[in-house]
Tab-separated table of C-alpha atoms in Angstrom:
chain	number	residue	atom	x	y	z
A	1	MET	CA	8.886	-11.065	22.761
A	2	ASN	CA	5.247	-11.968	23.961
A	3	PHE	CA	2.133	-10.887	22.879
A	4	GLU	CA	-1.792	-11.335	23.684
A	5	ASN	CA	-2.857	-11.221	20.126
A	6	LEU	CA	0.016	-11.428	17.711
A	7	LEU	CA	2.877	-14.651	17.178
A	8	PHE	CA	6.267	-13.034	16.482
A	9	GLU	CA	9.240	-14.571	14.712
A	10	LYS	CA	12.247	-14.481	12.718
A	11	LYS	CA	13.839	-16.561	10.074
A	12	GLU	CA	17.072	-15.448	9.177
A	13	ASN	CA	16.834	-12.107	7.844
A	14	ILE	CA	13.305	-11.751	7.662
A	15	GLY	CA	10.634	-11.302	10.306
A	16	PHE	CA	7.195	-12.890	10.748
A	17	ILE	CA	4.165	-10.631	12.157
A	18	THR	CA	0.907	-13.021	12.552
A	19	ILE	CA	-2.338	-11.552	13.834
A	20	ASN	CA	-3.671	-13.901	16.078
A	21	ARG	CA	-7.435	-13.810	17.277
A	22	PRO	CA	-8.822	-16.386	15.143
A	23	SER	CA	-11.949	-16.271	16.889
A	24	LYS	CA	-12.662	-12.821	15.804
A	25	LEU	CA	-11.469	-13.133	12.433
A	26	ASN	CA	-8.170	-11.193	13.202
A	27	ALA	CA	-10.080	-8.075	13.815
A	28	LEU	CA	-8.214	-5.256	15.085
A	29	ASN	CA	-8.664	-3.954	18.678
A	30	LYS	CA	-6.819	-1.359	20.636
A	31	LYS	CA	-4.567	-3.966	22.203
A	32	THR	CA	-3.765	-5.250	18.896
A	33	ILE	CA	-3.123	-2.041	17.305
A	34	GLU	CA	-0.465	-1.403	20.046
A	35	GLU	CA	1.187	-4.856	19.823
A	36	LEU	CA	1.670	-4.263	16.013
A	37	HIS	CA	3.100	-0.697	16.603
A	38	VAL	CA	5.750	-2.502	19.022
A	39	ALA	CA	6.423	-5.623	16.998
A	40	PHE	CA	6.849	-3.501	13.483
A	41	LYS	CA	9.226	-1.303	15.577
A	42	SER	CA	11.191	-4.179	17.204
A	43	PHE	CA	11.833	-5.456	13.846
A	44	ASN	CA	12.584	-2.021	12.374
A	45	ASP	CA	15.257	-1.456	15.079
A	46	ASN	CA	16.905	-4.765	14.368
A	47	ASN	CA	19.552	-4.199	11.795
A	48	LYS	CA	19.560	-8.169	11.136
A	49	ILE	CA	15.963	-7.840	9.757
A	50	LYS	CA	15.679	-6.618	6.530
A	51	ALA	CA	12.027	-7.726	5.370
A	52	ILE	CA	8.947	-8.210	7.396
A	53	ILE	CA	6.159	-10.245	6.508
A	54	ILE	CA	2.705	-9.591	8.327
A	55	THR	CA	-0.267	-11.922	7.910
A	56	GLY	CA	-3.382	-13.500	9.805
A	57	SER	CA	-3.815	-16.615	11.258
A	58	GLY	CA	-5.794	-19.377	9.663
A	59	GLU	CA	-7.133	-19.497	6.523
A	60	LYS	CA	-10.516	-17.384	6.539
A	61	ALA	CA	-9.055	-13.830	7.283
A	62	PHE	CA	-6.131	-11.610	7.128
A	63	VAL	CA	-7.957	-8.852	9.208
A	64	ALA	CA	-11.933	-8.783	9.153
A	65	GLY	CA	-12.237	-5.085	10.274
A	66	ALA	CA	-11.676	-2.786	13.503
A	67	ASP	CA	-13.266	-4.221	16.541
A	68	ILE	CA	-16.360	-2.562	16.451
A	69	SER	CA	-17.771	-3.181	19.786
A	70	GLU	CA	-14.715	-1.304	20.939
A	71	PHE	CA	-15.911	1.998	19.315
A	72	ALA	CA	-19.405	1.654	18.982
A	73	ASN	CA	-20.694	4.605	21.722
A	74	PHE	CA	-17.824	6.776	20.842
A	75	ASN	CA	-18.631	10.489	20.412
A	76	ILE	CA	-17.164	12.708	17.682
A	77	GLU	CA	-14.137	13.420	19.922
A	78	GLU	CA	-13.418	9.726	20.779
A	79	GLY	CA	-13.951	8.778	17.169
A	80	THR	CA	-11.099	11.320	16.241
A	81	GLU	CA	-8.684	10.786	18.643
A	82	LEU	CA	-9.249	6.856	17.661
A	83	ALA	CA	-8.481	7.456	13.711
A	84	ARG	CA	-5.552	9.729	14.770
A	85	LYS	CA	-3.912	7.468	17.460
A	86	GLY	CA	-4.450	4.566	14.948
A	87	GLN	CA	-3.006	6.258	12.209
A	88	SER	CA	0.239	7.622	13.978
A	89	ILE	CA	0.927	4.533	15.731
A	90	LEU	CA	0.535	1.792	13.302
A	91	PHE	CA	-0.823	2.744	9.871
A	92	ASP	CA	1.002	5.887	9.017
A	93	PHE	CA	3.983	3.927	10.932
A	94	VAL	CA	4.084	0.936	8.791
A	95	GLN	CA	4.153	2.821	5.667
A	96	ASN	CA	7.039	5.003	6.499
A	97	LEU	CA	9.010	1.939	8.179
A	98	SER	CA	12.419	2.105	6.657
A	99	THR	CA	12.300	-2.372	6.448
A	100	PRO	CA	10.100	-3.127	3.843
A	101	VAL	CA	6.639	-4.705	4.708
A	102	ILE	CA	4.871	-7.270	2.574
A	103	ALA	CA	1.323	-7.870	3.499
A	104	ALA	CA	0.348	-11.755	2.839
A	105	VAL	CA	-3.705	-11.184	2.474
A	106	ASN	CA	-4.898	-14.640	3.516
A	107	GLY	CA	-8.599	-14.364	3.337
A	108	PHE	CA	-10.839	-11.486	4.303
A	109	ALA	CA	-9.514	-8.334	4.518
A	110	LEU	CA	-11.801	-5.680	5.054
A	111	GLY	CA	-12.141	-2.195	6.798
A	112	GLY	CA	-8.912	-1.861	8.892
A	113	GLY	CA	-7.643	-4.595	7.533
A	114	LEU	CA	-7.296	-3.744	4.030
A	115	GLU	CA	-6.011	-0.660	5.624
A	116	LEU	CA	-3.436	-2.169	7.098
A	117	ALA	CA	-2.646	-4.312	3.955
A	118	MET	CA	-2.399	-1.127	2.189
A	119	ALA	CA	-0.370	0.378	4.606
A	120	ALA	CA	2.456	-2.105	3.746
A	121	HIS	CA	4.952	-1.887	1.071
A	122	PHE	CA	2.979	-4.196	-1.325
A	123	ARG	CA	0.550	-7.006	-1.121
A	124	VAL	CA	0.382	-10.384	-2.087
A	125	ALA	CA	-3.159	-12.280	-1.882
A	126	SER	CA	-4.225	-15.684	-1.893
A	127	THR	CA	-7.142	-16.874	-4.149
A	128	ASN	CA	-9.979	-16.716	-1.772
A	129	ALA	CA	-9.094	-13.362	-0.595
A	130	LYS	CA	-11.811	-10.655	-0.153
A	131	MET	CA	-10.949	-7.172	-0.043
A	132	GLY	CA	-13.242	-3.954	0.863
A	133	LEU	CA	-13.995	-0.930	2.999
A	134	PRO	CA	-17.604	-1.650	4.109
A	135	GLU	CA	-17.574	1.426	6.533
A	136	VAL	CA	-20.326	3.638	4.912
A	137	SER	CA	-22.541	0.285	5.758
A	138	LEU	CA	-21.989	1.454	9.499
A	139	GLY	CA	-22.882	5.025	9.091
A	140	VAL	CA	-18.901	5.848	9.136
A	141	ILE	CA	-16.015	6.320	6.471
A	142	PRO	CA	-12.412	4.797	6.578
A	143	GLY	CA	-10.606	6.234	9.499
A	144	TYR	CA	-7.210	4.599	8.993
A	145	GLY	CA	-6.073	5.926	5.624
A	146	GLY	CA	-8.639	4.133	3.391
A	147	THR	CA	-9.769	7.012	1.564
A	148	GLN	CA	-6.183	8.147	1.165
A	149	ARG	CA	-4.289	4.988	0.066
A	150	LEU	CA	-7.149	3.163	-1.750
A	151	PRO	CA	-7.274	5.912	-4.811
A	152	GLN	CA	-3.394	5.972	-5.014
A	153	LEU	CA	-3.361	2.077	-5.639
A	154	VAL	CA	-6.519	1.549	-8.042
A	155	GLY	CA	-7.686	5.236	-8.949
A	156	LYS	CA	-10.181	7.544	-7.879
A	157	GLY	CA	-13.036	6.404	-9.723
A	158	LYS	CA	-12.691	2.428	-8.294
A	159	ALA	CA	-11.843	3.972	-4.838
A	160	MET	CA	-15.019	5.735	-4.890
A	161	GLU	CA	-16.965	2.656	-6.456
A	162	MET	CA	-15.553	0.463	-3.403
A	163	ILE	CA	-16.192	2.711	-0.452
A	164	MET	CA	-19.432	3.996	-1.945
A	165	THR	CA	-20.650	0.282	-2.297
A	166	ALA	CA	-19.240	-1.100	0.616
A	167	GLY	CA	-18.841	-4.255	-1.497
A	168	MET	CA	-15.963	-6.672	-1.684
A	169	ILE	CA	-13.653	-7.545	-4.461
A	170	GLY	CA	-11.845	-10.736	-5.281
A	171	ALA	CA	-8.026	-11.573	-5.380
A	172	GLU	CA	-8.175	-11.626	-9.337
A	173	GLU	CA	-9.951	-8.293	-9.503
A	174	ALA	CA	-7.905	-6.842	-6.966
A	175	LYS	CA	-4.646	-7.758	-9.022
A	176	GLU	CA	-6.373	-6.092	-12.107
A	177	TRP	CA	-7.085	-3.067	-10.352
A	178	GLY	CA	-3.367	-3.155	-9.126
A	179	LEU	CA	-3.994	-3.391	-5.320
A	180	VAL	CA	-2.485	-6.502	-4.830
A	181	ASN	CA	0.765	-7.443	-6.689
A	182	TYR	CA	0.322	-11.231	-7.036
A	183	VAL	CA	-2.695	-14.365	-6.358
A	184	VAL	CA	-1.256	-17.429	-5.488
A	185	ASP	CA	-2.889	-20.726	-4.043
A	186	GLN	CA	-3.351	-20.240	-0.380
A	187	THR	CA	-0.685	-23.291	0.402
A	188	GLU	CA	1.740	-21.143	-1.532
A	189	LEU	CA	1.219	-17.796	-0.027
A	190	MET	CA	3.706	-17.806	2.682
A	191	PRO	CA	6.428	-19.469	0.970
A	192	PHE	CA	5.825	-17.032	-2.134
A	193	CYS	CA	5.986	-14.249	-0.031
A	194	GLU	CA	9.181	-15.411	1.710
A	195	LYS	CA	10.755	-15.925	-1.448
A	196	LEU	CA	10.130	-12.384	-2.471
A	197	ALA	CA	11.443	-11.192	0.894
A	198	GLU	CA	15.018	-13.112	0.302
A	199	LYS	CA	14.915	-11.277	-2.991
A	200	ILE	CA	14.855	-7.938	-0.968
A	201	THR	CA	17.056	-9.468	1.797
A	202	LYS	CA	20.172	-9.965	-0.729
A	203	ASN	CA	20.231	-6.042	-1.809
A	204	SER	CA	21.447	-2.792	0.168
A	205	SER	CA	19.006	-1.932	3.314
A	206	VAL	CA	20.158	1.523	3.208
A	207	ALA	CA	19.091	2.008	-0.330
A	208	ILE	CA	15.960	0.532	-0.037
A	209	SER	CA	15.051	2.501	3.004
A	210	ALA	CA	15.912	5.904	0.922
A	211	ALA	CA	13.861	4.211	-2.024
A	212	ILE	CA	10.750	4.261	0.433
A	213	LYS	CA	11.186	8.014	1.729
A	214	ALA	CA	11.678	8.966	-1.978
A	215	ILE	CA	8.549	6.880	-3.183
A	216	ASN	CA	6.392	7.940	-0.209
A	217	ALA	CA	7.350	11.694	-0.928
A	218	ASN	CA	5.301	11.523	-3.920
A	219	TYR	CA	2.128	10.839	-2.200
A	220	THR	CA	2.933	13.255	0.581
A	221	ASN	CA	1.041	17.002	0.527
A	222	GLY	CA	3.750	19.882	0.108
A	223	VAL	CA	6.267	17.820	-0.486
A	224	ASN	CA	8.267	17.472	-4.028
A	225	GLY	CA	9.126	13.660	-4.776
A	226	PHE	CA	11.534	14.789	-7.284
A	227	SER	CA	13.249	16.962	-4.592
A	228	VAL	CA	13.408	14.091	-1.872
A	229	GLU	CA	14.542	11.389	-4.685
A	230	ILE	CA	17.725	13.871	-5.250
A	231	GLU	CA	18.668	14.496	-2.072
A	232	GLN	CA	18.299	10.966	-0.824
A	233	PHE	CA	20.399	9.898	-4.463
A	234	GLY	CA	23.015	11.793	-3.245
A	235	VAL	CA	23.072	10.484	0.465
A	236	SER	CA	23.602	7.282	-0.944
A	237	PHE	CA	27.081	8.173	-2.222
A	238	GLY	CA	28.240	8.570	1.087
A	239	THR	CA	27.087	5.230	2.709
A	240	ASP	CA	29.315	2.194	2.765
A	241	ASP	CA	26.670	0.126	1.094
A	242	PHE	CA	27.367	2.386	-1.878
A	243	LYS	CA	30.757	1.411	-1.740
A	244	GLU	CA	30.492	-1.973	-1.637
A	245	GLY	CA	27.810	-2.147	-4.288
A	246	THR	CA	30.009	-0.476	-6.800
A	247	SER	CA	32.919	-2.304	-6.098
A	248	ALA	CA	31.392	-5.597	-6.223
A	249	PHE	CA	29.967	-4.441	-9.599
A	250	LEU	CA	33.816	-3.264	-11.013
A	251	GLU	CA	34.944	-6.591	-9.328
A	252	LYS	CA	32.467	-9.000	-10.952
A	253	ARG	CA	31.459	-10.512	-7.517
A	254	LYS	CA	28.129	-10.404	-5.830
A	255	PRO	CA	27.777	-7.712	-3.229
A	256	ASN	CA	27.936	-8.364	0.729
A	257	PHE	CA	25.738	-5.783	2.357
A	258	GLU	CA	26.104	-6.178	6.147
């Protein structure tokens, strides 16, 4: 597939998406958000792709924020629609994707960039990564899920501090707070994420998809996560992957999930 602002490739069972706007520090504009939706959907619809890694081009930035020039003159209705559409086609879409997404945070992840990383199922940062939600310094608030996902990951108090101060935190602090899972050298970032993805690809994609639904249910208003877990657990018993996984265990061999 050809994209204006993305690099899109696959390696065996892993899909790679690279936001490629280096002159803008990979800032998210309308076109990039739309292309990201298409790219994620394409990989998710491909049964051979069992994990996706999202990163930014270059060594300076994952995504340094949204392209402010596109919405500086918006009114209330336009701003509301900007957040609603963006959350629908990208940020919520990624969070609820059945294929696991790893964010390889290679540098600045600010505003919409951090919100994209938080929408991924987990995050690995390079040692030079800087993360923050600086929106209040522009007179707005995070509009792509930042006020919701950041407290889920780091707690209410830390989220309040990050959002109210509009400050940035480094990779090690982000790890201490639970915002990222690992911190590695820049040169090791993609190989490390690829190794994590390879571990994922050895397991049942059907079961992983069910686990994503159950975990996300706990963070959805009005939904009982335990009930979703019970439902998805039961559904698993009717899958070919369950038959293969249990048979492989009993026969003392490695499972072969299609």
